[in-house]
Amino acid sequence: LEIELKVDFERQLFSGRCKLLVEKLNSKVSHVLLDVLELNIHSITDADGEPVKWELITPEGARANFGKALLVTLPRGKGPFQVNVTYETTEKSTAIQWLTKEQTTGKRQPLCFTQSQAICGRSLLPCQDTPSVKAPFSIQVTVPQPLMAVASGEPSGEPTEADGLRTFTYAQEVPVMSYLIAVVVGEFESREIGRRSRCYAEPEVVEAARKEFTDIVDEFLDTAQKIVGGAKYEWGSYNVAVLPSSFAYGGMENPNCTFMSASLIPGDRSLTPTLAHEIVHSWIGNLVTNAYWKDFWLNEGFTRYIERRILGNINGAAFRGLLLMVGYNDLVKTVDMLNKQGSPGLTRLEPDIDDIDPDDAFSRVPYEKGSLFLLYLEQVVGGEEQMTKYLGSYVERFRGRSIQTSDMKAHFLEFFKGVEKVKEIDWEHWLHGEGLPDFDLTAHVDKTLLEESRSAADRWLTELPEDLAITSMKAQQVMLVLDHLINALADGKELSHNKLAAMNRLYNLSGTRNVEIGFRWCLLGCRSKWTGCLEATEQFLAKHGRGVYVKPLYIALKAFDAARAKAVFLNNRNFYMSVISRQISSILGE
Ligand SMILES: [Zn+2]
């Protein structure tokens, strides 16, 4: 797959061509079927430049929303055949996010970036847009000077310049899925952050990013590799590009170029677990891949489990226990939200999402329920060391492939066939049960760092503890205090507005630089229907576009003050990525 694109900021589109090289496995095959969404196709030709026959087919029913099928006729014989598509994207392309220069930190140059996971790759280029197909690719991106393009591969030579334009070329030699084809274009500088790593960011942000990530990137890479049983790092470099905080995710594991939201650089390294997470995807997700989006937990649950193993390895078991508890509370909040939304089916680890856009099914369930399942399996098989051996075998067996939940299960049972306790695993309960699994996390984790948060929350529920300082706590402990209070509200307990005002006075929670704390604080305030939180909530929603924050916050704000929720959304709808805007729109009934 060879892609050549020119970025047009004025018209907000990419134009160019992509060249697919296809070979028939069965010579009776007469067509190749590609996915497209909102692309203007100008022509399709063969290797000699001769036009080939093609047509667009709209699928029936709900799937019509997922785009069209591009059916290209292939000649007789086995091939390989070239399919050259000349096309441009449109303003409706869901994969591309455009920021005006005013929306950037430096406010000098516009910026754009792509996000193809889950099924937006088809609005960037015609492709087999499924995680079950992998191919190597190269991408050439032409941008106006002085902008830089960074893409999900290794650079092929130096950029070239002509007529006020610069052209960057990248190659990804490891076969990957369409959702890992990514590019970001902006006024970027880069700094070295590790042995094989650089970070790319706007000049205003690049030093903060360097300080946040330097050295720990190597520590995380080394520790991750140990925990996956020493499996080779396949990708050459590991770089990080810092995206504006409107990014719909915390990070995206684009190979050679993790995209990381600027929201996750608070300046104290308290949110670096996301860096560990994206690094783990170098093996889980990017090498061993979910075959379908129903199997998404194989990407995210495994990754989250290993991410916390890394942090436990570096910072101790008590810290791992803390992260596990924060994650468990995220799962509790998510299950509650999905149930209230009337989507209990999405609380399954392997959900039935055949006719659902995977972006609409996206939640923390595959992450947190998935990693909880692996923690449970760790108890069953006898500990971390056994799991590391298993993970090594898992990566070795499935590297380069796309697999289903049933493949994981079969391999697990084979690997641990001598372990009697494995027979006790209730796979049906874990994989297809709804809601919270039957597993007492607290019985299995180091609770040292948990008690302090629990007792702080209890004190706030029963008194107004002017003497209680939480500033010396770790950020995750503060998150946990707020989680306990949020859960207490859900259980019908009350927290007076007087107490909330006192908390803010004592801890300056409305002014926190930590996005995870800020999110919980605004959620707690809105759910308590406390007007004192409205200004901070509005600022939060204008500054951060990550789905796992803004969706629950809009739901809470709507329940508190529906008119205000709508007004805030109308002010910010162009700031959010289109997948998020669409979902908030439907939450607010716009
Ligand atoms: Zn992930």
Coordinates of C-alpha atoms and ligand atoms in Angstrom, one line a residue:
L1 CA 0.0 0.0 0.0
E2 CA 1.5 3.3 -1.1
I3 CA -0.2 6.6 -0.1
E4 CA 0.6 10.1 -1.5
L5 CA -1.4 12.9 0.0
K6 CA -1.3 16.7 -0.2
V7 CA -2.8 18.5 2.8
D8 CA -5.0 21.5 1.9
F9 CA -5.7 23.6 5.0
E10 CA -7.8 26.1 3.1
R11 CA -10.3 23.6 1.8
Q12 CA -9.7 21.3 4.8
L13 CA -9.1 18.1 2.8
F14 CA -6.4 15.7 1.7
S15 CA -6.0 15.0 -2.0
G16 CA -3.8 12.5 -3.8
R17 CA -3.7 8.8 -4.5
C18 CA -3.2 5.4 -3.0
K19 CA -1.8 2.4 -4.8
L20 CA -2.8 -1.0 -3.6
L21 CA -1.0 -4.1 -4.6
V22 CA -3.4 -7.0 -4.5
E23 CA -2.8 -10.7 -5.1
K24 CA -5.5 -13.3 -5.5
L25 CA -5.4 -16.3 -3.1
N26 CA -8.0 -17.9 -5.3
S27 CA -7.8 -17.2 -9.1
K28 CA -11.7 -17.4 -9.4
V29 CA -11.9 -14.1 -7.5
S30 CA -13.0 -11.3 -9.8
H31 CA -13.2 -8.2 -7.6
V32 CA -11.5 -6.6 -4.7
L33 CA -13.8 -4.9 -2.1
L34 CA -12.7 -1.8 -0.3
D35 CA -14.3 0.4 2.3
V36 CA -14.9 4.1 1.6
L37 CA -16.7 6.8 3.5
E38 CA -17.2 10.4 2.2
L39 CA -14.4 10.2 -0.3
N40 CA -14.5 11.8 -3.8
I41 CA -13.0 9.2 -6.1
H42 CA -11.7 10.8 -9.3
S43 CA -10.3 7.7 -11.1
I44 CA -9.2 4.1 -10.7
T45 CA -6.5 2.8 -13.0
D46 CA -4.3 -0.3 -13.3
A47 CA -0.5 -0.5 -13.5
D48 CA -0.4 0.9 -17.1
G49 CA -2.7 3.8 -16.2
E50 CA -5.7 2.2 -17.9
P51 CA -9.0 2.8 -16.3
V52 CA -10.6 -0.2 -14.5
K53 CA -14.2 -0.9 -13.8
W54 CA -15.5 0.1 -10.4
E55 CA -18.7 0.8 -8.6
L56 CA -19.9 2.0 -5.2
I57 CA -22.5 0.0 -3.3
T58 CA -24.5 1.2 -0.3
P59 CA -25.0 -1.5 2.3
E60 CA -28.5 -2.2 3.6
G61 CA -30.0 -1.2 7.0
A62 CA -27.9 0.3 9.8
R63 CA -24.7 -0.5 8.0
A64 CA -25.4 2.3 5.4
N65 CA -24.0 4.6 8.1
F66 CA -20.7 2.9 8.0
G67 CA -19.9 3.9 4.5
K68 CA -19.9 2.3 1.1
A69 CA -18.4 -0.7 -0.6
L70 CA -16.0 0.1 -3.4
L71 CA -16.1 -2.8 -5.8
V72 CA -13.1 -2.8 -8.2
T73 CA -13.0 -5.4 -11.0
L74 CA -9.7 -7.3 -11.3
P75 CA -8.3 -8.9 -14.4
R76 CA -8.1 -12.7 -14.9
G77 CA -5.1 -14.5 -13.3
K78 CA -3.6 -14.3 -9.9
G79 CA -1.8 -11.0 -10.0
P80 CA -0.3 -9.2 -8.2
F81 CA -2.4 -6.3 -9.6
Q82 CA -2.1 -2.6 -9.0
V83 CA -5.2 -0.6 -8.1
N84 CA -4.4 3.1 -8.3
V85 CA -7.1 5.3 -6.8
T86 CA -7.0 9.1 -7.3
Y87 CA -9.3 10.8 -4.8
E88 CA -9.8 13.4 -2.2
T89 CA -11.3 13.5 1.2
T90 CA -14.2 15.8 2.0
E91 CA -15.2 18.0 4.9
K92 CA -17.2 15.0 6.2
S93 CA -14.2 12.8 6.6
T94 CA -14.5 11.4 10.2
A95 CA -10.8 10.5 10.3
I96 CA -9.4 14.0 10.1
Q97 CA -9.5 16.7 12.7
W98 CA -8.7 20.3 11.6
L99 CA -7.7 23.0 14.0
T100 CA -7.5 26.6 13.1
K101 CA -4.4 28.4 14.2
E102 CA -6.4 30.0 17.0
Q103 CA -7.1 26.5 18.4
T104 CA -3.4 25.6 18.7
T105 CA -1.2 26.5 21.6
G106 CA 1.1 28.7 19.5
K107 CA -1.8 30.3 17.5
R108 CA 0.6 30.8 14.5
Q109 CA -0.2 27.9 12.3
P110 CA -3.1 25.5 11.7
L111 CA -2.9 21.9 12.7
C112 CA -4.5 18.7 11.6
F113 CA -4.3 15.1 12.6
T114 CA -6.0 11.8 11.8
Q115 CA -7.5 9.1 14.0
S116 CA -8.7 6.0 12.2
Q117 CA -9.5 3.6 15.0
A118 CA -12.0 2.2 15.0
I119 CA -13.6 2.4 11.5
C120 CA -12.6 5.9 10.3
G121 CA -9.7 4.7 8.1
R122 CA -12.2 4.4 5.2
S123 CA -12.7 8.2 5.3
L124 CA -8.9 8.7 4.9
L125 CA -8.3 6.3 2.0
P126 CA -10.0 3.4 0.3
C127 CA -8.9 0.3 2.2
Q128 CA -9.9 -3.0 3.7
D129 CA -11.0 -1.2 6.9
T130 CA -10.9 -4.1 9.3
P131 CA -8.4 -5.1 12.0
S132 CA -8.3 -8.6 10.6
V133 CA -6.3 -7.4 7.5
K134 CA -2.7 -6.3 7.8
A135 CA -0.3 -4.7 5.2
P136 CA 3.0 -2.8 5.2
F137 CA 2.6 0.7 3.8
S138 CA 4.4 3.9 2.9
I139 CA 3.0 7.4 3.1
Q140 CA 4.1 10.6 1.5
V141 CA 2.6 13.8 2.9
T142 CA 3.0 17.2 1.3
V143 CA 2.3 20.2 3.5
P144 CA 2.8 24.0 3.4
Q145 CA 6.1 25.3 4.8
P146 CA 7.0 25.6 7.7
L147 CA 4.8 22.8 8.8
M148 CA 6.0 19.3 9.6
A149 CA 4.2 16.0 9.0
V150 CA 4.8 13.1 11.3
A151 CA 3.3 9.7 10.4
S152 CA 3.1 6.2 11.8
G153 CA 6.3 4.8 10.2
E154 CA 10.0 5.4 10.0
P155 CA 11.1 8.4 7.9
S156 CA 12.4 7.4 4.5
G157 CA 15.1 10.0 3.9
E158 CA 15.0 13.8 4.5
P159 CA 12.0 15.9 3.6
T160 CA 12.1 17.6 0.2
E161 CA 11.1 21.2 -0.4
A162 CA 9.6 22.9 -3.5
D163 CA 7.3 25.8 -4.3
G164 CA 6.6 26.6 -0.6
L165 CA 5.8 23.0 0.1
R166 CA 7.5 20.3 2.0
T167 CA 7.1 16.6 1.4
F168 CA 7.7 14.0 4.1
T169 CA 7.9 10.3 3.5
Y170 CA 7.5 7.5 6.0
A171 CA 7.5 3.7 5.6
Q172 CA 5.9 1.1 7.9
E173 CA 7.5 -2.2 7.1
V174 CA 5.7 -4.2 9.8
P175 CA 2.3 -5.2 8.3
V176 CA -0.4 -3.3 10.2
M177 CA -4.1 -2.7 10.2
S178 CA -5.8 0.3 8.4
Y179 CA -6.5 1.9 11.8
L180 CA -2.8 2.4 12.4
I181 CA -2.3 4.6 9.4
A182 CA -1.9 8.0 10.9
V183 CA -0.5 11.5 10.3
V184 CA -0.3 14.7 12.2
V185 CA 0.7 18.0 10.6
G186 CA 1.6 21.1 12.5
E187 CA 4.3 23.6 13.5
F188 CA 6.3 21.0 15.4
E189 CA 9.7 20.8 17.0
S190 CA 11.3 17.6 18.3
R191 CA 13.4 16.6 21.2
E192 CA 15.2 13.4 22.2
I193 CA 13.5 11.6 25.1
G194 CA 15.2 8.2 25.1
R195 CA 17.5 5.7 23.4
R196 CA 15.1 5.2 20.5
S197 CA 12.7 8.0 21.1
R198 CA 11.9 11.6 20.2
C199 CA 8.9 13.7 21.1
Y200 CA 7.2 16.0 18.6
A201 CA 5.1 19.0 19.8
E202 CA 4.4 22.6 19.2
P203 CA 7.3 24.8 20.3
E204 CA 5.3 26.0 23.3
V205 CA 4.8 22.5 24.5
V206 CA 7.9 20.6 23.4
E207 CA 10.0 21.3 26.5
A208 CA 7.2 20.3 28.9
A209 CA 6.8 17.1 26.9
R210 CA 10.5 16.4 27.0
K211 CA 10.6 16.8 30.7
E212 CA 7.5 14.7 31.3
F213 CA 8.7 11.7 29.2
T214 CA 12.6 11.8 29.2
D215 CA 14.1 8.6 30.5
I216 CA 10.9 7.0 31.7
V217 CA 10.2 6.1 28.1
D218 CA 13.2 3.8 28.2
E219 CA 12.3 2.5 31.6
F220 CA 8.8 1.7 30.4
L221 CA 10.0 0.1 27.2
D222 CA 12.5 -2.1 29.0
T223 CA 10.0 -3.2 31.7
A224 CA 7.2 -3.8 29.2
Q225 CA 9.5 -6.1 27.2
K226 CA 10.4 -8.1 30.4
I227 CA 6.7 -8.5 31.3
V228 CA 5.8 -9.8 27.8
G229 CA 8.4 -12.5 28.3
G230 CA 11.2 -10.7 26.5
A231 CA 9.4 -10.6 23.1
K232 CA 11.4 -8.5 20.6
Y233 CA 10.5 -4.9 20.0
E234 CA 9.7 -4.9 16.3
W235 CA 9.3 -1.3 15.3
G236 CA 12.7 0.4 15.5
S237 CA 12.0 3.8 17.0
Y238 CA 9.4 4.7 19.6
N239 CA 8.3 8.3 19.3
V240 CA 5.5 10.4 20.8
A241 CA 3.6 13.3 19.1
V242 CA 1.8 15.6 21.4
L243 CA -1.7 16.4 20.1
P244 CA -4.0 19.2 21.2
S245 CA -6.3 18.4 24.2
S246 CA -9.3 18.2 21.8
F247 CA -8.0 14.7 21.0
A248 CA -10.8 12.2 21.6
Y249 CA -8.5 9.8 23.4
G250 CA -5.7 9.9 25.9
G251 CA -3.3 8.3 23.6
M252 CA -3.3 6.4 20.3
E253 CA -0.8 3.7 19.7
N254 CA 0.2 4.7 16.2
P255 CA 3.5 2.8 15.5
N256 CA 6.7 4.9 15.7
C257 CA 4.5 7.8 16.6
T258 CA 2.2 7.4 19.6
F259 CA -0.3 10.3 19.6
M260 CA -0.6 11.7 23.1
S261 CA -3.1 14.3 24.3
A262 CA -1.6 17.5 25.7
S263 CA -4.1 17.0 28.6
L264 CA -1.8 14.2 29.9
I265 CA 1.2 16.5 30.5
P266 CA 0.4 18.0 33.9
G267 CA 4.0 18.7 34.7
D268 CA 4.5 16.2 37.5
R269 CA 4.5 12.9 35.6
S270 CA 1.4 11.8 37.5
L271 CA -0.4 10.8 34.3
T272 CA 2.5 8.8 32.7
P273 CA 0.6 5.5 33.0
T274 CA -0.8 6.4 29.6
L275 CA 2.7 6.4 28.1
A276 CA 3.3 2.9 29.6
H277 CA -0.1 1.9 28.1
E278 CA 0.8 3.1 24.6
I279 CA 4.2 1.4 24.8
V280 CA 2.6 -1.9 25.7
H281 CA 0.5 -1.7 22.4
S282 CA 3.9 -2.2 20.6
W283 CA 3.2 -5.9 21.4
I284 CA -0.5 -6.1 22.3
G285 CA -2.8 -4.6 19.7
N286 CA -0.1 -3.6 17.1
L287 CA 1.4 -7.1 16.8
V288 CA -1.3 -9.3 18.3
T289 CA -4.5 -7.7 17.2
N290 CA -8.2 -8.1 17.8
A291 CA -9.7 -9.7 14.7
Y292 CA -13.0 -7.9 15.2
W293 CA -14.1 -5.0 17.3
K294 CA -16.1 -7.4 19.6
D295 CA -12.7 -8.7 20.6
F296 CA -11.4 -5.2 21.5
W297 CA -10.6 -6.3 25.1
L298 CA -7.8 -8.5 23.6
N299 CA -6.1 -5.1 22.6
E300 CA -7.1 -3.0 25.6
G301 CA -7.6 -5.4 28.5
F302 CA -4.3 -7.0 28.0
T303 CA -2.6 -3.7 27.5
R304 CA -4.1 -2.2 30.7
Y305 CA -3.1 -5.3 32.7
I306 CA 0.5 -5.1 31.5
E307 CA 0.6 -1.3 31.9
R308 CA -0.2 -1.7 35.6
R309 CA 2.3 -4.6 35.9
I310 CA 5.0 -2.2 34.6
L311 CA 4.1 0.6 37.1
G312 CA 3.9 -1.9 39.9
N313 CA 7.3 -3.3 38.9
I314 CA 8.8 0.2 39.0
N315 CA 6.9 1.8 41.9
G316 CA 6.0 -1.2 44.0
A317 CA 2.9 -3.4 44.6
A318 CA 1.1 -0.7 46.6
F319 CA 1.1 1.6 43.6
R320 CA -0.2 -1.2 41.4
G321 CA -2.9 -1.8 44.0
L322 CA -3.8 1.9 43.8
L323 CA -4.0 1.9 40.0
L324 CA -6.1 -1.3 40.1
M325 CA -8.6 0.3 42.4
V326 CA -8.8 3.5 40.4
G327 CA -9.5 1.3 37.3
Y328 CA -12.1 -0.7 39.2
N329 CA -13.9 2.5 40.1
D330 CA -13.8 3.6 36.4
L331 CA -15.4 0.3 35.6
V332 CA -18.1 0.8 38.3
K333 CA -18.9 4.3 36.8
T334 CA -18.9 3.0 33.3
V335 CA -21.2 0.1 34.0
D336 CA -23.6 2.4 35.8
M337 CA -23.6 4.8 32.8
L338 CA -24.2 2.1 30.3
N339 CA -27.0 0.6 32.3
K340 CA -28.7 3.9 32.7
Q341 CA -28.2 4.5 29.0
G342 CA -30.1 1.2 28.3
S343 CA -27.0 -0.5 26.9
P344 CA -26.3 -3.3 29.4
G345 CA -25.1 -5.5 26.5
L346 CA -22.1 -3.2 26.1
T347 CA -20.9 -4.2 29.6
R348 CA -20.0 -7.6 28.3
L349 CA -16.3 -8.3 27.6
E350 CA -17.2 -9.8 24.2
P351 CA -20.3 -7.9 23.2
D352 CA -22.5 -8.4 20.3
I353 CA -21.9 -5.2 18.3
D354 CA -22.6 -6.4 14.7
D355 CA -24.7 -3.5 13.6
I356 CA -23.2 -0.9 16.0
D357 CA -20.5 1.5 15.2
P358 CA -17.6 0.4 17.4
D359 CA -16.9 4.0 18.3
D360 CA -20.4 4.2 19.8
A361 CA -19.8 1.0 21.7
F362 CA -16.4 2.4 23.0
S363 CA -16.2 2.5 26.7
R364 CA -13.8 1.6 29.6
V365 CA -15.3 -1.9 29.8
P366 CA -12.9 -3.6 27.4
Y367 CA -10.0 -1.9 29.3
E368 CA -11.1 -2.4 32.9
K369 CA -13.1 -5.5 32.8
G370 CA -10.5 -7.0 30.5
S371 CA -7.6 -6.2 32.8
L372 CA -9.6 -7.3 35.8
F373 CA -10.1 -10.7 34.1
L374 CA -6.4 -11.0 33.5
L375 CA -5.7 -10.1 37.2
Y376 CA -8.2 -12.9 38.1
L377 CA -6.4 -15.3 35.8
E378 CA -3.1 -14.2 37.5
Q379 CA -4.6 -15.4 40.8
V380 CA -5.8 -18.7 39.3
V381 CA -2.4 -19.6 37.7
G382 CA -0.3 -18.7 40.7
G383 CA 1.1 -15.2 40.1
E384 CA 2.9 -12.6 38.0
E385 CA 5.7 -14.9 37.0
Q386 CA 3.4 -17.5 35.5
M387 CA 1.5 -14.7 33.6
T388 CA 4.8 -13.4 32.2
K389 CA 5.6 -16.8 30.8
Y390 CA 2.1 -17.1 29.4
L391 CA 2.3 -13.6 27.8
G392 CA 5.6 -14.5 26.2
S393 CA 4.0 -17.5 24.7
Y394 CA 0.9 -15.6 23.7
V395 CA 2.9 -12.9 21.8
E396 CA 5.1 -15.5 20.2
R397 CA 2.1 -17.6 19.0
F398 CA 0.0 -14.8 17.7
R399 CA 2.5 -12.1 16.6
G400 CA 1.5 -10.6 13.2
R401 CA -1.9 -12.1 13.4
S402 CA -5.4 -10.9 14.2
I403 CA -7.2 -13.2 16.6
Q404 CA -10.6 -13.7 18.3
T405 CA -11.5 -14.2 22.0
S406 CA -11.9 -17.9 21.3
D407 CA -8.2 -18.1 20.0
M408 CA -7.0 -16.5 23.3
K409 CA -9.1 -18.9 25.3
A410 CA -7.9 -22.0 23.5
H411 CA -4.2 -21.0 23.8
F412 CA -4.6 -20.1 27.5
L413 CA -6.2 -23.5 28.3
E414 CA -3.5 -25.3 26.3
F415 CA -0.7 -23.3 28.0
F416 CA -2.0 -24.0 31.5
K417 CA -3.3 -27.5 30.8
G418 CA -1.4 -28.9 33.8
V419 CA -2.9 -26.4 36.3
E420 CA -5.9 -27.9 38.0
K421 CA -7.4 -24.6 39.2
V422 CA -7.8 -23.4 35.6
K423 CA -10.8 -25.7 35.3
E424 CA -12.7 -23.5 37.8
I425 CA -12.6 -20.5 35.4
D426 CA -16.2 -19.5 34.5
W427 CA -15.4 -18.2 31.0
E428 CA -19.1 -17.6 30.2
H429 CA -19.5 -15.3 33.3
W430 CA -16.4 -13.3 32.4
L431 CA -16.8 -13.1 28.7
H432 CA -20.6 -12.8 28.3
G433 CA -21.9 -11.8 31.7
E434 CA -23.3 -8.3 32.1
G435 CA -22.3 -5.8 34.7
L436 CA -19.6 -6.1 37.3
P437 CA -17.9 -9.5 37.5
D438 CA -18.1 -11.6 40.6
F439 CA -14.6 -10.9 41.8
D440 CA -13.5 -9.1 45.0
L441 CA -10.5 -7.0 43.9
T442 CA -9.7 -5.8 47.4
A443 CA -8.9 -9.3 48.5
H444 CA -6.1 -9.5 45.9
V445 CA -4.3 -6.2 46.0
D446 CA -1.8 -4.4 48.2
K447 CA -4.1 -2.0 50.1
T448 CA -1.4 0.2 51.6
L449 CA -2.2 3.3 49.5
L450 CA -5.9 2.7 49.4
E451 CA -6.8 3.1 53.1
E452 CA -5.7 6.7 53.3
S453 CA -8.1 7.6 50.4
R454 CA -10.9 5.6 51.9
S455 CA -10.6 7.3 55.3
A456 CA -10.3 10.7 53.8
A457 CA -13.5 10.2 51.8
D458 CA -15.3 8.8 54.9
R459 CA -14.3 11.8 56.9
W460 CA -15.7 14.2 54.3
L461 CA -19.0 12.2 54.3
T462 CA -19.4 12.4 58.0
E463 CA -17.8 15.7 59.0
L464 CA -16.1 18.8 57.6
P465 CA -12.5 18.0 58.2
E466 CA -10.7 21.4 58.0
D467 CA -7.5 19.7 59.3
L468 CA -7.4 17.0 56.5
A469 CA -4.6 17.6 54.0
I470 CA -4.6 15.6 50.8
T471 CA -1.9 17.6 49.0
S472 CA 0.8 15.1 50.0
M473 CA -1.2 12.3 48.5
K474 CA -0.3 10.8 45.1
A475 CA -2.6 12.0 42.3
Q476 CA -4.2 8.6 42.0
Q477 CA -5.0 8.7 45.7
V478 CA -6.8 12.0 45.3
M479 CA -8.7 10.5 42.3
L480 CA -9.7 7.7 44.6
V481 CA -11.0 10.0 47.3
L482 CA -13.2 11.7 44.7
D483 CA -14.3 8.3 43.3
H484 CA -15.4 7.2 46.8
L485 CA -17.4 10.4 47.1
I486 CA -19.0 9.9 43.6
N487 CA -19.8 6.3 44.5
A488 CA -21.3 7.4 47.8
L489 CA -23.6 9.9 46.0
A490 CA -24.7 7.0 43.7
D491 CA -25.5 5.0 46.8
G492 CA -27.8 7.8 48.0
K493 CA -25.5 9.5 50.5
E494 CA -25.2 13.3 50.5
L495 CA -22.4 15.8 50.4
S496 CA -23.5 19.3 51.2
H497 CA -22.7 22.3 49.0
N498 CA -21.0 23.8 52.0
K499 CA -18.6 20.8 52.1
L500 CA -17.9 21.0 48.4
A501 CA -17.0 24.7 48.8
A502 CA -14.8 23.9 51.7
M503 CA -13.0 21.1 49.7
N504 CA -12.4 23.6 46.9
R505 CA -11.1 26.2 49.3
L506 CA -8.8 23.7 51.0
Y507 CA -7.5 21.8 47.9
N508 CA -8.1 24.2 45.0
L509 CA -9.7 21.3 43.1
S510 CA -11.2 23.7 40.5
G511 CA -7.7 24.9 39.7
T512 CA -6.0 21.5 39.4
R513 CA -3.7 20.8 36.5
N514 CA -4.4 17.1 36.6
V515 CA -7.1 16.3 34.1
E516 CA -8.1 13.1 35.9
I517 CA -8.7 14.9 39.1
G518 CA -10.4 17.8 37.4
F519 CA -12.8 15.4 35.6
R520 CA -13.8 13.7 38.8
W521 CA -14.2 17.0 40.7
C522 CA -16.5 18.4 38.0
L523 CA -18.5 15.2 37.9
L524 CA -18.9 15.2 41.7
G525 CA -20.0 18.9 41.6
C526 CA -22.5 18.4 38.8
R527 CA -24.0 15.3 40.3
S528 CA -24.3 17.2 43.6
K529 CA -26.1 19.9 41.7
W530 CA -23.6 22.5 43.1
T531 CA -23.5 25.7 41.2
G532 CA -20.0 26.3 42.5
C533 CA -18.7 23.8 40.0
L534 CA -20.3 25.2 36.9
E535 CA -17.5 27.6 35.9
A536 CA -14.9 24.9 36.3
T537 CA -17.0 22.4 34.4
E538 CA -17.5 24.8 31.5
Q539 CA -13.8 25.5 31.4
F540 CA -13.0 21.8 31.5
L541 CA -15.4 21.1 28.6
A542 CA -13.9 23.9 26.6
K543 CA -10.4 22.6 27.1
H544 CA -10.6 18.8 26.9
G545 CA -12.1 16.7 24.2
R546 CA -11.4 13.2 25.4
G547 CA -14.5 11.0 25.2
V548 CA -14.2 9.3 28.6
Y549 CA -14.3 12.7 30.3
V550 CA -16.7 14.7 28.2
K551 CA -19.5 12.1 27.7
P552 CA -20.1 11.4 31.5
L553 CA -19.7 15.2 32.2
Y554 CA -22.3 16.2 29.6
I555 CA -24.7 13.5 31.0
A556 CA -24.2 14.9 34.5
L557 CA -24.5 18.6 33.4
K558 CA -27.6 17.8 31.5
A559 CA -29.3 16.3 34.5
F560 CA -28.2 19.4 36.5
D561 CA -28.9 22.2 34.0
A562 CA -30.0 21.0 30.6
A563 CA -30.0 24.5 29.0
R564 CA -26.5 25.1 30.2
A565 CA -25.3 21.8 28.9
K566 CA -26.7 22.6 25.4
A567 CA -25.2 26.1 25.5
V568 CA -21.7 24.8 26.5
F569 CA -21.9 22.2 23.8
L570 CA -22.9 24.7 21.1
N571 CA -19.9 26.8 22.0
N572 CA -17.5 23.9 21.8
R573 CA -18.9 21.5 19.2
N574 CA -16.3 22.3 16.6
F575 CA -13.5 21.9 19.1
Y576 CA -14.4 18.2 19.6
M577 CA -13.6 15.5 17.1
S578 CA -16.5 14.5 15.0
V579 CA -17.0 11.1 16.7
I580 CA -17.4 12.9 20.0
S581 CA -19.6 15.7 18.7
R582 CA -21.9 13.2 17.3
Q583 CA -22.2 11.3 20.5
I584 CA -22.7 14.4 22.7
S585 CA -25.3 15.6 20.2
S586 CA -27.3 12.4 20.8
I587 CA -26.8 12.6 24.6
L588 CA -28.2 16.1 24.6
G589 CA -31.0 15.3 22.1
E590 CA -29.7 18.0 19.7
Ligands
ZN1 ZN -5.0 1.3 24.4

